[in-house]
C-alpha positions as CSV (number, residue, x, y, z in Angstrom):
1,X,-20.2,6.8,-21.7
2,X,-18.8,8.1,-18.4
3,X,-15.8,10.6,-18.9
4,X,-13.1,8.7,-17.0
5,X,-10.6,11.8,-17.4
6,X,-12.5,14.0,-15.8
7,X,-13.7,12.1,-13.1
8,X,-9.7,11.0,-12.2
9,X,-9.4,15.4,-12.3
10,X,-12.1,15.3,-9.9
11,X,-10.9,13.0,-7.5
12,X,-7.1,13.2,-8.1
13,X,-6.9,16.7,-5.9
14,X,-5.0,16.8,-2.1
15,X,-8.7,16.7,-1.0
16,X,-8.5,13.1,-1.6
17,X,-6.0,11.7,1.4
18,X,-8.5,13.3,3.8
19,X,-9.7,10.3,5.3
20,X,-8.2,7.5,2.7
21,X,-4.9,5.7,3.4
22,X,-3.0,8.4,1.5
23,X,-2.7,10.7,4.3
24,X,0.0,9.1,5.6
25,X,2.2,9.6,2.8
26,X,2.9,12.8,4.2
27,X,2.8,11.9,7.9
28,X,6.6,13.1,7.9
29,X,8.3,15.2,5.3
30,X,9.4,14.2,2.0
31,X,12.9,14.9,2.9
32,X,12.8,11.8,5.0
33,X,12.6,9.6,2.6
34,X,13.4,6.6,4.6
35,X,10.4,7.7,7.3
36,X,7.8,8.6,4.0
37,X,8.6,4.9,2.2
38,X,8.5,2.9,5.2
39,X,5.5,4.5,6.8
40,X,3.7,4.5,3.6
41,X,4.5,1.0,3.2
42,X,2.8,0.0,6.5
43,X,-0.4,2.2,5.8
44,X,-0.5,0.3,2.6
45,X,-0.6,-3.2,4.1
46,X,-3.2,-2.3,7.0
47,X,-5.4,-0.8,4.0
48,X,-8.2,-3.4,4.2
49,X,-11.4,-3.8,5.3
50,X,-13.3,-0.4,7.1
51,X,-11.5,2.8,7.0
52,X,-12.7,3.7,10.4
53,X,-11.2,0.6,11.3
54,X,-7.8,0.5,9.8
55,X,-6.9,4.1,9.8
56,X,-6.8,4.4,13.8
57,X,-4.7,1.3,13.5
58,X,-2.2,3.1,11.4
59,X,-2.4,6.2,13.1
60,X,-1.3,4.0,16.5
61,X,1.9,2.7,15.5
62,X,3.1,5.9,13.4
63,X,2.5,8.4,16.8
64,X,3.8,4.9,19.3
65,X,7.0,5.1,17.0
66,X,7.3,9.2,17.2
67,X,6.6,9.5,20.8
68,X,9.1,6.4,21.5
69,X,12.3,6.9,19.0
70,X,11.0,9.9,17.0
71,X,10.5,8.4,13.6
72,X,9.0,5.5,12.4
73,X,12.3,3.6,10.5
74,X,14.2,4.4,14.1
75,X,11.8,2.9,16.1
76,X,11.7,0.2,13.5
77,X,15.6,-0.1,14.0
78,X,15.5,0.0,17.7
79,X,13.5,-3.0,18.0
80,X,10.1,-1.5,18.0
81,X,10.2,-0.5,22.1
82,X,6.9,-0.2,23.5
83,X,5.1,-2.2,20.9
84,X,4.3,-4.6,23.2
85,X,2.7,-1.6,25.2
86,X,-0.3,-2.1,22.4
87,X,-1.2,-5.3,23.4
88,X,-2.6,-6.5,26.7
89,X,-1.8,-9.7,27.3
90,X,0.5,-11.1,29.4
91,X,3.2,-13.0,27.7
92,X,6.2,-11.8,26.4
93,X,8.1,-13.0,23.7
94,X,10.4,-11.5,20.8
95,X,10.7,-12.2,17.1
96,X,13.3,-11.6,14.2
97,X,14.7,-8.6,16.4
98,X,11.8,-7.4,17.8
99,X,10.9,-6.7,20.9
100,X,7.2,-7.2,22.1
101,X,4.9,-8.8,24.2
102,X,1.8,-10.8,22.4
103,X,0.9,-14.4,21.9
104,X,0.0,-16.1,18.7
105,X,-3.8,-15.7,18.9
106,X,-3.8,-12.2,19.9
107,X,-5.2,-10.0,16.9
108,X,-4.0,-6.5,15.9
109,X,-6.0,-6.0,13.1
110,X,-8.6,-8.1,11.1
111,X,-7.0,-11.5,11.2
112,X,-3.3,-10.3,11.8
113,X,-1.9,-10.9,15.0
114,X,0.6,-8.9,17.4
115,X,3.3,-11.2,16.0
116,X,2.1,-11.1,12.3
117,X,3.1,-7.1,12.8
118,X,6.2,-8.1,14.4
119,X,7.2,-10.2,11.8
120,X,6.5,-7.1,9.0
121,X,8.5,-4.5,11.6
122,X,11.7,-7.6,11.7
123,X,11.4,-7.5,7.9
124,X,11.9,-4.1,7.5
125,X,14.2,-3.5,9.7
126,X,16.0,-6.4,7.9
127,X,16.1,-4.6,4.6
128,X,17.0,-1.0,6.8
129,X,20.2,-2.7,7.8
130,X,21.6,-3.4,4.3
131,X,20.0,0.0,2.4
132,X,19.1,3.4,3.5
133,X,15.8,2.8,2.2
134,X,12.9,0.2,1.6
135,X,12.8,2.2,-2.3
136,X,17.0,1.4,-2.8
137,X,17.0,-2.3,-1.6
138,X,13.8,-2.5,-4.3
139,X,15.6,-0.9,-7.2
140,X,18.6,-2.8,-6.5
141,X,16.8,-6.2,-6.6
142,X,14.8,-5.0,-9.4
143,X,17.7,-4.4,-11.3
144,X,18.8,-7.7,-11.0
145,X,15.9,-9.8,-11.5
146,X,13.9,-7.4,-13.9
147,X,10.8,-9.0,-13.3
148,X,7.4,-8.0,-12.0
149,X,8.0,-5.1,-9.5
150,X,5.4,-5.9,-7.2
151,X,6.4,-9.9,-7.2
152,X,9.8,-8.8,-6.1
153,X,8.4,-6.6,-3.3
154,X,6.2,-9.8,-2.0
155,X,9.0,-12.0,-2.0
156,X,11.7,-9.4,-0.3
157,X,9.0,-10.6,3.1
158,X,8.2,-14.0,2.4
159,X,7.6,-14.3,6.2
160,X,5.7,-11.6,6.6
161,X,2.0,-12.8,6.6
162,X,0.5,-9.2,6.2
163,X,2.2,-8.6,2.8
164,X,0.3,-10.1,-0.3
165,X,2.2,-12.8,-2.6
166,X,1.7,-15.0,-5.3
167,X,1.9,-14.8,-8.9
168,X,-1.9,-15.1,-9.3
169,X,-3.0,-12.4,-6.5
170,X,-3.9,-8.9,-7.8
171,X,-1.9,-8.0,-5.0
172,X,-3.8,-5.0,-4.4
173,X,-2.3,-3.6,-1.6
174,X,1.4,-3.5,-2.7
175,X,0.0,-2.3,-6.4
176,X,-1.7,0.9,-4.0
177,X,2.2,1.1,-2.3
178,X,3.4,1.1,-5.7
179,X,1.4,3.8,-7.3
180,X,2.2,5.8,-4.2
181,X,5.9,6.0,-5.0
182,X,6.5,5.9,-8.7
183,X,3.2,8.4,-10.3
184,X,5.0,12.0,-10.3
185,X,2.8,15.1,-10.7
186,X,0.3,14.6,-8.4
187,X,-1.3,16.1,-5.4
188,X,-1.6,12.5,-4.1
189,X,1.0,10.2,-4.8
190,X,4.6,10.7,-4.2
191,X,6.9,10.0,-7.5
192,X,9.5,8.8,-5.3
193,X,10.8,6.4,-7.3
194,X,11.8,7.8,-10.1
195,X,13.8,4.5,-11.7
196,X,10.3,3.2,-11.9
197,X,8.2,3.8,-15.0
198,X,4.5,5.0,-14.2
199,X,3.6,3.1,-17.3
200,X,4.4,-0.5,-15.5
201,X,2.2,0.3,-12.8
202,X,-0.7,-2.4,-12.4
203,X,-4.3,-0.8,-11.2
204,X,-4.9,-1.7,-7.4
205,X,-7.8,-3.9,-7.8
206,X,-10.3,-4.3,-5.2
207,X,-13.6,-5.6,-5.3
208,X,-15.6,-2.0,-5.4
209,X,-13.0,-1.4,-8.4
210,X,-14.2,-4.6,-10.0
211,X,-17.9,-3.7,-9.6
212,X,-17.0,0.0,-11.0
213,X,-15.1,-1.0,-13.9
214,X,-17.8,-4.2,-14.7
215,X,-20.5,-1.9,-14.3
216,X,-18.5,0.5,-16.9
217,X,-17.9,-2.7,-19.2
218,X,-14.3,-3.2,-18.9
219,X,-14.5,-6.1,-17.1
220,X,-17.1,-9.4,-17.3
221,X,-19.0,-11.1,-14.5
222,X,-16.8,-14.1,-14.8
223,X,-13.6,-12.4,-14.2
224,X,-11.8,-12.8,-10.7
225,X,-10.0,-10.5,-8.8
226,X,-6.6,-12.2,-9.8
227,X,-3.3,-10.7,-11.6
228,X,-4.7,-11.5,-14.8
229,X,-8.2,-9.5,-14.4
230,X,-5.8,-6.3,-12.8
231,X,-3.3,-6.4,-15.6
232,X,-6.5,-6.5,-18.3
233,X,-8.1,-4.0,-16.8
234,X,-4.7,-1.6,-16.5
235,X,-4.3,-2.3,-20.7
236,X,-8.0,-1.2,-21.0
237,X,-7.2,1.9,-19.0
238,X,-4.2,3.0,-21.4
239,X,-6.9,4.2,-24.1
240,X,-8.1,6.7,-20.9
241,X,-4.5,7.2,-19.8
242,X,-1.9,6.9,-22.3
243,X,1.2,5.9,-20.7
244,X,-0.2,6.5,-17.1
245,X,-3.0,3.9,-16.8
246,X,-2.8,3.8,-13.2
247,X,-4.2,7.2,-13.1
248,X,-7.6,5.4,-13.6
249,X,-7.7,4.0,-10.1
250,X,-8.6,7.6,-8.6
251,X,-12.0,7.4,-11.4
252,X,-12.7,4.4,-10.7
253,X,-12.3,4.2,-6.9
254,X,-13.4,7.8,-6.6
255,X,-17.3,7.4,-4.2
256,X,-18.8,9.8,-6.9
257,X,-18.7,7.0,-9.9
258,X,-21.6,4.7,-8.3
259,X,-23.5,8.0,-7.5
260,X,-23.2,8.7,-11.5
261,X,-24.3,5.2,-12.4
262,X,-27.6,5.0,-10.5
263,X,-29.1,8.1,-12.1
């Protein structure tokens, strides 16, 4: 049986954000907490599909925002100015606040459009005008609905198409956001969010994690990459990593576990 521990030591090192989405958890300094959350936030939800793809994507908007208004929540506040810079078309237009010039067909990313990002940079700065920070308007509603975590998170941006929702997704992304902020002690993720217990954290689940962990025998051929299959697999990893479970993602995920299968 393949020594999960000691493959999540082995991949769980600063070595790791070299190249994966992580990097840009420390794109500004921790001290700015407001710049860390809400860049991290919009790494998280552009982290699909090929790395050499998305990552340049990322990269874009976070230098746009420094060059423009110095920070990535200012820019955010100030309407996003020269967003519409990053797309040549010729219409102009402006949504929830923010100002931009795209049309509806015009793609950003993958499937999301110009105004699919506009309408994630208008629901931020939404939430930026009632709290300091993306992590205090999350507690606070947290606190009062004490439900699912990442739920809540895809419900604070109902109209924002890029951010997963439903009850029945394994909301992958926004599980990857999660353990970002709230696992402490590590030379990856943040521990932000310390009102957050590392023990509720769900495993991102993404299809090469499903193959890993059915491969493994945690999970069955039959089982979909839903809620459900993510939660099962997260109580499966609690043997591995008591009280952490999500720690399991960086074993499973790491490029090294197919490598150890196949010989």
């Amino acid at each position: 049986m393949i020594d999960l521990v000691s493959l999540a030591d082995k991949y769980e090192v600063s070595s790791f954000c070299e190249g994966d989405p992580s990097f840009f958890l420390r794109w500004y300094p921790l001290s700015k907490k407001a710049d860390v959350e809400t860049a991290s936030f919009i790494a998280a939800m552009l982290s699909f599909g090929s790395r050499k793809q998305f990552v340049p994507k990322i990269k874009l908007i976070l230098e746009t925002a420094d060059k423009t208004s110095g920070s990535i929540t200012k820019w955010i506040c100030e309407g996003c100015p020269r967003f519409k810079n990053l797309a040549d078309v010729n219409s102009s237009g402006s949504r929830d606040g923010v100002s931009g010039t795209f049309n509806e067909s015009d793609k950003f990313y993958r499937f999301y459009s110009y105004k699919d990002m506009a309408d994630l940079f208008g629901a931020i700065k939404s939430i930026l005008t009632k709290e300091k920070t993306l992590g205090e308007y999350f507690r606070k509603l947290y606190e009062n609905a004490g439900n699912d975590l990442a739920h809540i998170i895809g419900g604070a941006f109902k109209d924002a198409k890029i951010v997963p929702k439903g009850k029945n997704s394994a909301n992958k992304r926004i599980h990857m956001f999660l353990r970002w902020m709230v696992r402490r002690n590590s030379p990856v993720d943040l521990g932000l969010w310390d009102w957050y217990g590392q023990e509720k954290l769900i495993i991102p689940l993404d299809v090469h994690v499903m193959q890993v962990a059915e491969r493994l025998g945690f999970l069955d051929k039959t089982d979909k990459p839903s809620y459900k299959t993510a939660v099962k697999l997260t109580q499966k990893m609690e043997k591995y990593f008591p009280k952490d479970p999500a720690r399991a993602d960086f074993a499973l995920f790491g490029s090294g576990v197919s490598d150890v299968m196949q010989n």
